[in-house]
Coordinates of C-alpha atoms in Angstrom, one line a residue:
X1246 CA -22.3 13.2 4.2
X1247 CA -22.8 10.3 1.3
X1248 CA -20.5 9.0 -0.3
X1249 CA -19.8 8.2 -4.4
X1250 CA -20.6 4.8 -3.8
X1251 CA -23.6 3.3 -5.7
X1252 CA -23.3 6.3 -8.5
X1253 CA -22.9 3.3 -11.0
X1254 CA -23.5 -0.5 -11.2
X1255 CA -20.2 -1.4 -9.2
X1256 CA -18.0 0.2 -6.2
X1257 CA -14.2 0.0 -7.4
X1258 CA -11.2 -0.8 -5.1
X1259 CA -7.7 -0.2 -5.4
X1260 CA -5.2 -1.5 -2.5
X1261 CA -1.8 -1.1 -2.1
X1262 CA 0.8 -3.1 0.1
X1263 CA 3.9 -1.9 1.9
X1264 CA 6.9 -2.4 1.7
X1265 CA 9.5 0.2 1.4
X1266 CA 11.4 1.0 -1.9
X1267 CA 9.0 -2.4 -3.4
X1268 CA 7.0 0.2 -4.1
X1269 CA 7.8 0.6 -7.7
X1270 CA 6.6 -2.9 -8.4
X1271 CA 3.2 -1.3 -7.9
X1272 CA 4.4 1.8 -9.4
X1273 CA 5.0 0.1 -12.5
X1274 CA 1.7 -1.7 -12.6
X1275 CA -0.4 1.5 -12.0
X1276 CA 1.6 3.1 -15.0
X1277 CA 0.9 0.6 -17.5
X1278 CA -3.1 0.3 -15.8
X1279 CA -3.0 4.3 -16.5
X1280 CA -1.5 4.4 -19.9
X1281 CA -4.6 1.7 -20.8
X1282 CA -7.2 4.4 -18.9
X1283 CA -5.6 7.0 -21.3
X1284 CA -5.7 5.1 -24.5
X1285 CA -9.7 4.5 -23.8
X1286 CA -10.4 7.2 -22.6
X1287 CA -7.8 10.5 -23.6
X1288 CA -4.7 11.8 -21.7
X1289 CA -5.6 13.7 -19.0
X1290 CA -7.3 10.2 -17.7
X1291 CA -6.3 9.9 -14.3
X1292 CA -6.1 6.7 -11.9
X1293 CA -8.1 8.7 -8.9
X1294 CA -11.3 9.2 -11.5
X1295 CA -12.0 5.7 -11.8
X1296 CA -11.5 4.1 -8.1
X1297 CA -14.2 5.2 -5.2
X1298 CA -11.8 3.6 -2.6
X1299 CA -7.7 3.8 -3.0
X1300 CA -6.3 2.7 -0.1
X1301 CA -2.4 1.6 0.6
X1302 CA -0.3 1.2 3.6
X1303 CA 3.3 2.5 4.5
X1304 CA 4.9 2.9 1.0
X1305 CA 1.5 2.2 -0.4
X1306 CA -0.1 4.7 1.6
X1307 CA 2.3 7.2 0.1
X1308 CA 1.7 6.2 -3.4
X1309 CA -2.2 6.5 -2.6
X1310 CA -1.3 10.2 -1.4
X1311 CA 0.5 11.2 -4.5
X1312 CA -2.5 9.7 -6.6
X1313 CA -5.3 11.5 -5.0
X1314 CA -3.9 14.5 -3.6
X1315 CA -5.0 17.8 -5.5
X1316 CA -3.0 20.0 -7.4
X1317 CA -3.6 23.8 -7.9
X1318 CA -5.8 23.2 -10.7
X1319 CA -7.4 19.8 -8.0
X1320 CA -6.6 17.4 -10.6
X1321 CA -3.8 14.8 -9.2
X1322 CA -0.9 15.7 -7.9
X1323 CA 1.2 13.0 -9.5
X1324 CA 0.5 11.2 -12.7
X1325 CA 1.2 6.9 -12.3
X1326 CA 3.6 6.7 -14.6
X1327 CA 5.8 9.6 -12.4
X1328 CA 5.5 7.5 -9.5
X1329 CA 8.9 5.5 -10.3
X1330 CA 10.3 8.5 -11.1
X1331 CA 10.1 9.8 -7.7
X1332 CA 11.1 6.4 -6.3
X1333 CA 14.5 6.4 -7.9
X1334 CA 14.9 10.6 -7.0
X1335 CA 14.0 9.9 -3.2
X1336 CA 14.9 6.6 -1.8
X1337 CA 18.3 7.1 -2.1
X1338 CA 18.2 10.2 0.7
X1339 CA 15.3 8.0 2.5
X1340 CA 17.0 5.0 2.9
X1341 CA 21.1 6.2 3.0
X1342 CA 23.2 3.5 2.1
X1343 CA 25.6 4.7 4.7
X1344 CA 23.4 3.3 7.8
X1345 CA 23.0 -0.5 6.0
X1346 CA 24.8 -3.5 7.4
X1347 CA 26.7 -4.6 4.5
X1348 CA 27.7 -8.5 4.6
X1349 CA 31.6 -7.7 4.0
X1350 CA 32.2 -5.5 6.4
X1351 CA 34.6 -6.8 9.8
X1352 CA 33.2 -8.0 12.6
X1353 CA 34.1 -4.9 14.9
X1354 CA 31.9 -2.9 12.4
X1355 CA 29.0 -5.2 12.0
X1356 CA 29.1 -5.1 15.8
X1357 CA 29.1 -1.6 15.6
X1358 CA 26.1 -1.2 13.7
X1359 CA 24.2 -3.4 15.5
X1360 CA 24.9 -1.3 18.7
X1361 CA 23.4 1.2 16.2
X1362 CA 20.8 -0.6 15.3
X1363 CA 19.6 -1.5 19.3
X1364 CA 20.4 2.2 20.0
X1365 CA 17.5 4.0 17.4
X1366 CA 15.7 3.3 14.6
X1367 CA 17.8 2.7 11.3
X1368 CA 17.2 5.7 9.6
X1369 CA 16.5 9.2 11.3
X1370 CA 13.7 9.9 8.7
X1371 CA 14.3 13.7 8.8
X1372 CA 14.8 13.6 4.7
X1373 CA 11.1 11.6 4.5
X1374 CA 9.2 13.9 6.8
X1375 CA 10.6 17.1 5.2
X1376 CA 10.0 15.5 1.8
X1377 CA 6.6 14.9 2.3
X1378 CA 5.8 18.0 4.3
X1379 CA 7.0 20.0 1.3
X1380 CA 5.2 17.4 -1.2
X1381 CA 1.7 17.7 0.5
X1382 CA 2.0 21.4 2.1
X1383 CA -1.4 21.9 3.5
X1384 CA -3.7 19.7 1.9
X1385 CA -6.1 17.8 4.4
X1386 CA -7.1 14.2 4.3
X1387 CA -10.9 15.3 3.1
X1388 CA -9.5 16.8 0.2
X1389 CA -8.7 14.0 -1.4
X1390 CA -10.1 13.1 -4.8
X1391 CA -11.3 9.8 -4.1
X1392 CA -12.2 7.7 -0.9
X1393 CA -8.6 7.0 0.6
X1394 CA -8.1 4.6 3.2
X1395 CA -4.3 4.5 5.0
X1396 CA -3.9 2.2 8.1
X1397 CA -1.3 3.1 10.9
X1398 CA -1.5 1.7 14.3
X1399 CA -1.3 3.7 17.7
X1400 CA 1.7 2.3 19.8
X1401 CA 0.1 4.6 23.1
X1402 CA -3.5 2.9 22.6
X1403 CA -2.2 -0.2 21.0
X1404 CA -4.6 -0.3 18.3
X1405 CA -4.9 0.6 14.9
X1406 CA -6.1 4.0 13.5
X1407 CA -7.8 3.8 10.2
X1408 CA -7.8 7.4 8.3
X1409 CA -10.4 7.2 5.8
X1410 CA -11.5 11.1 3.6
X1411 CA -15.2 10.0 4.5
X1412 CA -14.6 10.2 8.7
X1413 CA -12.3 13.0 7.9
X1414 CA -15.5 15.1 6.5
X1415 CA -17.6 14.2 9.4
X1416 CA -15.2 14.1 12.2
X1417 CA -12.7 17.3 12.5
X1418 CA -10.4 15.3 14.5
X1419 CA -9.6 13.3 11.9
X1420 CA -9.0 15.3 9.5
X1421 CA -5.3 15.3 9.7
X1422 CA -2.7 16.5 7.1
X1423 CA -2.1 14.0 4.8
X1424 CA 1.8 14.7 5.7
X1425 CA 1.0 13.5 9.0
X1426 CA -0.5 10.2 7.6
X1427 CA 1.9 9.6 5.3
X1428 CA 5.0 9.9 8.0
X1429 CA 2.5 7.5 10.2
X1430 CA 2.0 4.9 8.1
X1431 CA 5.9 4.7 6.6
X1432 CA 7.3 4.9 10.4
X1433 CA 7.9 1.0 10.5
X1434 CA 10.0 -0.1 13.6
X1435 CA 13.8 -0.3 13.6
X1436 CA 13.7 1.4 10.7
X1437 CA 12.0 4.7 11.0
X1438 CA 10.9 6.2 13.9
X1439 CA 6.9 7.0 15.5
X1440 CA 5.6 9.4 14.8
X1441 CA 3.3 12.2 16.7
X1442 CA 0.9 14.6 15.7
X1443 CA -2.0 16.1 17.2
X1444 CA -5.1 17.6 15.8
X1445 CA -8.2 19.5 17.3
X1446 CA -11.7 17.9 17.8
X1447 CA -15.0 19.8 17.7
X1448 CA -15.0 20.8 20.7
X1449 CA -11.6 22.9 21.0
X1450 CA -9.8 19.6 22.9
X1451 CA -6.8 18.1 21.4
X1452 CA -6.5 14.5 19.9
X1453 CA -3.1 13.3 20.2
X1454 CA -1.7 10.3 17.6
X1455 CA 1.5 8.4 18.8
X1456 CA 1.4 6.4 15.3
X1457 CA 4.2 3.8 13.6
X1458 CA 3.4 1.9 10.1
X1459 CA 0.5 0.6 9.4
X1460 CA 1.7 -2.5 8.2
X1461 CA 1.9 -4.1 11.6
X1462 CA -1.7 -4.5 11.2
X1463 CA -2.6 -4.6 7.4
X1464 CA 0.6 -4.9 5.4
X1465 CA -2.4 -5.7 2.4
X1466 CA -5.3 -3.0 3.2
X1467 CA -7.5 -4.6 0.6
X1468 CA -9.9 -6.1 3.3
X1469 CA -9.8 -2.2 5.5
X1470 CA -10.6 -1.0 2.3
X1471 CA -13.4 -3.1 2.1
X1472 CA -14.4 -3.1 5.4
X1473 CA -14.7 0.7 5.1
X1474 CA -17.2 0.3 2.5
X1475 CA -19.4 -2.2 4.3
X1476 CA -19.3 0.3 7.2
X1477 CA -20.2 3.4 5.3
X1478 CA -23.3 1.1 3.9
X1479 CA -24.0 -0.2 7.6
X1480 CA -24.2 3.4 9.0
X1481 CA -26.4 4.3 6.1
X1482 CA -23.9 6.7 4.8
X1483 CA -23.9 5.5 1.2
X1484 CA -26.5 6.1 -1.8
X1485 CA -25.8 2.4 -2.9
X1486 CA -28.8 1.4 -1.1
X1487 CA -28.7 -2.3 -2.8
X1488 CA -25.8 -3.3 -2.0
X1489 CA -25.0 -5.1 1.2
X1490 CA -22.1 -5.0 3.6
X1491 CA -19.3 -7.2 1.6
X1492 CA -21.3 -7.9 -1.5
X1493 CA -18.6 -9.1 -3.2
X1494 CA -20.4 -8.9 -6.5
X1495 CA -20.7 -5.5 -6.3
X1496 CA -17.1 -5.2 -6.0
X1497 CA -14.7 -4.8 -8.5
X1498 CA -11.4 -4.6 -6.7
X1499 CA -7.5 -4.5 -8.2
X1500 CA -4.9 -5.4 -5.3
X1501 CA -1.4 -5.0 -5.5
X1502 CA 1.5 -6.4 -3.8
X1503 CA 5.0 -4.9 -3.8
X1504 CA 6.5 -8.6 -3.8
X1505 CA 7.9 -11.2 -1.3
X1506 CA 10.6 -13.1 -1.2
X1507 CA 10.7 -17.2 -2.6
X1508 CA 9.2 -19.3 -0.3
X1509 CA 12.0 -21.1 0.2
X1510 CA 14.9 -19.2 0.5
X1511 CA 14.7 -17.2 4.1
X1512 CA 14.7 -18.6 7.4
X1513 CA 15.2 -22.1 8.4
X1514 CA 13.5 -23.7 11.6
X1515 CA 16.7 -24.9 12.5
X1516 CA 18.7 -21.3 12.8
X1517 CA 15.2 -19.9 14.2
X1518 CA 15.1 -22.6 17.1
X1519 CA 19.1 -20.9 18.5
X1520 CA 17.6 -17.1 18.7
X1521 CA 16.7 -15.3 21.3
X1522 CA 14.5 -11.8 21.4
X1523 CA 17.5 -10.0 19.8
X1524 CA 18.0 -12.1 17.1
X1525 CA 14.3 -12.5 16.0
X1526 CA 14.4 -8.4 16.0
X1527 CA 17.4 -8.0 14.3
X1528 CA 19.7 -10.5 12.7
X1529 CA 22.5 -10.1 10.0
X1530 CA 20.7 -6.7 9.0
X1531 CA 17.4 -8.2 8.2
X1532 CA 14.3 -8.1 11.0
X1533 CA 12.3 -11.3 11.2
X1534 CA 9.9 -10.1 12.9
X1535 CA 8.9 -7.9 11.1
X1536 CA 9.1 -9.6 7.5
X1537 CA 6.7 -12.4 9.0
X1538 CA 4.2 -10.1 10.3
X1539 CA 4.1 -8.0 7.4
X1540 CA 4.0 -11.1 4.8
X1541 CA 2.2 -13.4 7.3
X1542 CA -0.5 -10.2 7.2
X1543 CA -0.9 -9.6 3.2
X1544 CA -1.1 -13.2 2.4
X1545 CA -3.9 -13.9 5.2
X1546 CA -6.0 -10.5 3.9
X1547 CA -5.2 -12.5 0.1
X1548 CA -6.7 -15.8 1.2
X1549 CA -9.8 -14.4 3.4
X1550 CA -10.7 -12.3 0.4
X1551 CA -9.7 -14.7 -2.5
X1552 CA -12.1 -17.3 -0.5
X1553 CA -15.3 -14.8 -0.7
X1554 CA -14.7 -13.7 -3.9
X1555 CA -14.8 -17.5 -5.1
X1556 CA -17.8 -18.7 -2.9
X1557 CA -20.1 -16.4 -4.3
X1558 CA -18.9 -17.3 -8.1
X1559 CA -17.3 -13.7 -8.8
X1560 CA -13.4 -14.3 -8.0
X1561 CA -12.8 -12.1 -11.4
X1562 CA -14.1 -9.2 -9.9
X1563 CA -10.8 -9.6 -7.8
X1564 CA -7.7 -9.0 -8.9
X1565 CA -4.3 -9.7 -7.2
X1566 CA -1.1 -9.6 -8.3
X1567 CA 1.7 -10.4 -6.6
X1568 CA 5.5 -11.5 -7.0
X1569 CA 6.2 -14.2 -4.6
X1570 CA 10.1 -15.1 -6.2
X1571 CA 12.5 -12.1 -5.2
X1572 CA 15.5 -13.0 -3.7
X1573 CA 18.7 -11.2 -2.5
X1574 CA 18.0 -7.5 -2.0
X1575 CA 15.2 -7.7 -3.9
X1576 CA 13.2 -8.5 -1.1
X1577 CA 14.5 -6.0 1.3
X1578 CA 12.6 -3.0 2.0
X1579 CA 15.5 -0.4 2.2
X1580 CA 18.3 -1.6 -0.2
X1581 CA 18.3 1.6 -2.2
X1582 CA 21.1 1.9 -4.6
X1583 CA 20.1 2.6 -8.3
X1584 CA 20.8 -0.9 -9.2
X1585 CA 18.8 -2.1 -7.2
X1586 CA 15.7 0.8 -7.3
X1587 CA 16.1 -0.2 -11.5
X1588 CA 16.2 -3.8 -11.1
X1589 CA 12.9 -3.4 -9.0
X1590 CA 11.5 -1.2 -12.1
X1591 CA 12.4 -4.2 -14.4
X1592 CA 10.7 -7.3 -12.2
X1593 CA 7.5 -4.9 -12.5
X1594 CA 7.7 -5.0 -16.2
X1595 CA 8.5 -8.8 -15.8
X1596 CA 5.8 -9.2 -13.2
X1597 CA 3.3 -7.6 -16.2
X1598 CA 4.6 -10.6 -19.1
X1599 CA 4.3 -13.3 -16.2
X1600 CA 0.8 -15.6 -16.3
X1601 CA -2.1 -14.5 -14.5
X1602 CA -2.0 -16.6 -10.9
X1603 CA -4.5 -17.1 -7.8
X1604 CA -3.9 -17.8 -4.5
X1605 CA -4.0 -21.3 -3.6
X1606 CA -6.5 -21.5 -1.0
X1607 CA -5.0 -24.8 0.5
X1608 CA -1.4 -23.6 0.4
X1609 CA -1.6 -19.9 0.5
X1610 CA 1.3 -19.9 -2.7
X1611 CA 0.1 -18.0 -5.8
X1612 CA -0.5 -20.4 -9.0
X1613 CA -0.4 -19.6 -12.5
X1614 CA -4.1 -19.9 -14.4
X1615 CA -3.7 -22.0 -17.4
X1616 CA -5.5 -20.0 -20.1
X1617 CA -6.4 -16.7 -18.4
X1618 CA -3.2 -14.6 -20.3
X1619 CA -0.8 -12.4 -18.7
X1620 CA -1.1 -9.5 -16.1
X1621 CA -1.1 -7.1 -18.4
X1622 CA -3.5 -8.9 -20.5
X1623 CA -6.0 -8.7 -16.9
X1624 CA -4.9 -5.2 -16.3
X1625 CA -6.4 -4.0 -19.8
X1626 CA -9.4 -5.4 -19.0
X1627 CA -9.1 -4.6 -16.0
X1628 CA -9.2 -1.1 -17.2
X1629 CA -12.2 -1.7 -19.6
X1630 CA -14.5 -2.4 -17.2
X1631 CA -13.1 0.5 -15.3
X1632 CA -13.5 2.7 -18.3
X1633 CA -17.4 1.6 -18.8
X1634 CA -18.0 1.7 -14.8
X1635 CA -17.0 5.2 -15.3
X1636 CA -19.2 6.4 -18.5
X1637 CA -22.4 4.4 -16.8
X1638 CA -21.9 6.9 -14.3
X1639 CA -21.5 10.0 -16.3
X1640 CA -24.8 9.0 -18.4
X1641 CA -26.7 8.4 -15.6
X1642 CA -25.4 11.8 -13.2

């Protein structure tokens, strides 16, 4: 079955990082990159019309299902600017405030909870699952309105699992629910636990998925999401038949990160050089382990596609934008009181007023462009060009 790609000039791309209740920092973005959408091109203007690939991981992998998933009437199930909404509804029963380490407490109870902690995952992830059961009921990954693309990785085969809605339409066993997928890629270890899910293939025999988040392999699925595309073209499944695998001028691709904390401010060689396996999983409540990996990831998938973009002369066809200065429990993926869920709302308003920045290709640090405006300045032309993409396409149908 072809794809949409190559019904226009230019395949569009929208990523989505993890990282927990960060996920309104993206959520706050894709409101404002909506409202612009609208304002060209009337209300009912809808982020899923205008991207042929959405893809996201853990957090972002659920914002990617409430984008694209069908509603009765299969227009999307969730608008952008709802997306925060559902953040400061829902994170609180995610992420309980009762199961987090808090600094203060004794010593008897911080060694209680890190018996906890050693015992099972942080949260039991009943209220998630049963959430987004209920929130996606029976729709299937190839009914999606657009292209999605949600990494998880397989802890049975160790490897990842990449569910895209093109394989889903081809290959039955793929198809799962989108609940399923969702649960898979959020399931990030010590916090949540793996999850498991089988589904039939052709032939009557059951595929079995023993899944946790993706973001233990793509924390930043911008480059699976452009991968997926070069594939699609390599296996001749595609009607853009110009365009060659990672032509990154036929690209036009928005990425966003869900923010990471200052440079500076969390571990020190020194402490690191005293800690043995338990204290590089868990230590004082955080897990360092899993914040390098998962920050180590998003800013290597930045470079390697920052780098192409710029060598072939197109790097505004790419758009990242990131907050690399949180601090405190900004940074933490599960700190889910309303002060915090609001102040998180805020630094994406913020994030929109800051100067546009590119990664440094020597240090890997984001710097601002002198000249280039704001983020939201990019992000309404970002949605110009998203506006014409989309109305070369409908003349040409």
């Amino acid at each position: 079955m072809a794809t949409s790609f190559g019904k226009g000039r230019m395949v569009t791309v929208l990523s989505i990082d993890g990282g927990g209740v960060r996920g309104i920092i993206p959520g706050t973005l894709l409101a404002f990159l909506e409202s612009k959408l609208q304002e060209l091109d009337g209300g009912d203007a809808r982020i899923a019309d205008y991207f042929d690939v959405i893809a996201g991981t853990s957090t972002g992998g659920l914002v990617t299902a409430m984008l694209t998933a069908p509603n009765k009437d299969n227009r999307p199930m969730f608008a952008a600017k709802d997306i925060n909404s559902f953040y400061l509804d829902h994170c609180p029963e995610i992420f309980p405030q009762n199961r987090r380490i808090s600094f203060g407490k004794s010593t008897i109870s911080r060694f209680g909870s890190l018996i906890d902690a050693v015992r099972g995952p942080k949260y039991n992830g009943k209220y998630l699952q049963s959430l987004t059961v209920n929130l996606l009921d029976k729709v299937y990954l190839k009914q999606t309105l657009t292209n999605v693309v949600i990494p998880t990785f397989d802890i049975k085969l160790l490897q990842p699992v990449i569910f895209t809605t093109d394989e889903a339409k081809v290959n039955v066993a793929k198809n799962a629910r989108l609940s399923d997928i969702c649960i898979s890629t959020s399931a990030a270890p010590t916090y949540l636990p793996a999850h498991y899910f089988e589904t039939k293939e052709a032939n009557g025999k059951t595929r079995s998925f023993n899944l946790i988040d993706g973001g233990v392999a793509a924390n930043n699925p911008t480059l699976v999401a452009m991968s997926h595309i070069s594939k699609e073209i390599l296996m001749d499944n595609t009607q853009f038949i110009e365009m060659k695998p990672m032509d990154s001028k036929s690209m036009l691709v928005l990425s966003l990160g869900t923010g990471a904390p200052k440079h500076e401010e969390k571990y020190s060689a020194a402490e690191a050089s005293r800690w043995g396996l338990h204290r590089w999983a868990y230590n004082n409540g955080a897990t360092p382990l899993l914040d390098i990996f998962s920050h180590a990831s998003s800013d290597m998938v930045d470079i390697h596609v920052s780098t192409v973009f710029q060598s072939l002369g197109c790097e505004k066809n790419y758009l990242r934008i990131q907050d690399d200065t949180l601090i405190g429990e900004e940074s933490s993926v599960d700190v889910a009181t309303t002060e915090n869920l609001q102040r998180l709302g805020e630094i994406g308003k913020e994030l929109l007023a800051k100067p546009l920045s590119r990664v440094n290709l020597e240090t890997g640090r984001h710097e601002q462009l002198e000249g280039e405006g704001t983020n939201q300045e990019a992000l309404t032309q970002f949605a110009k060009m998203l506006s014409e993409e989309r109305k070369f396409r409908q003349v040409t149908r």
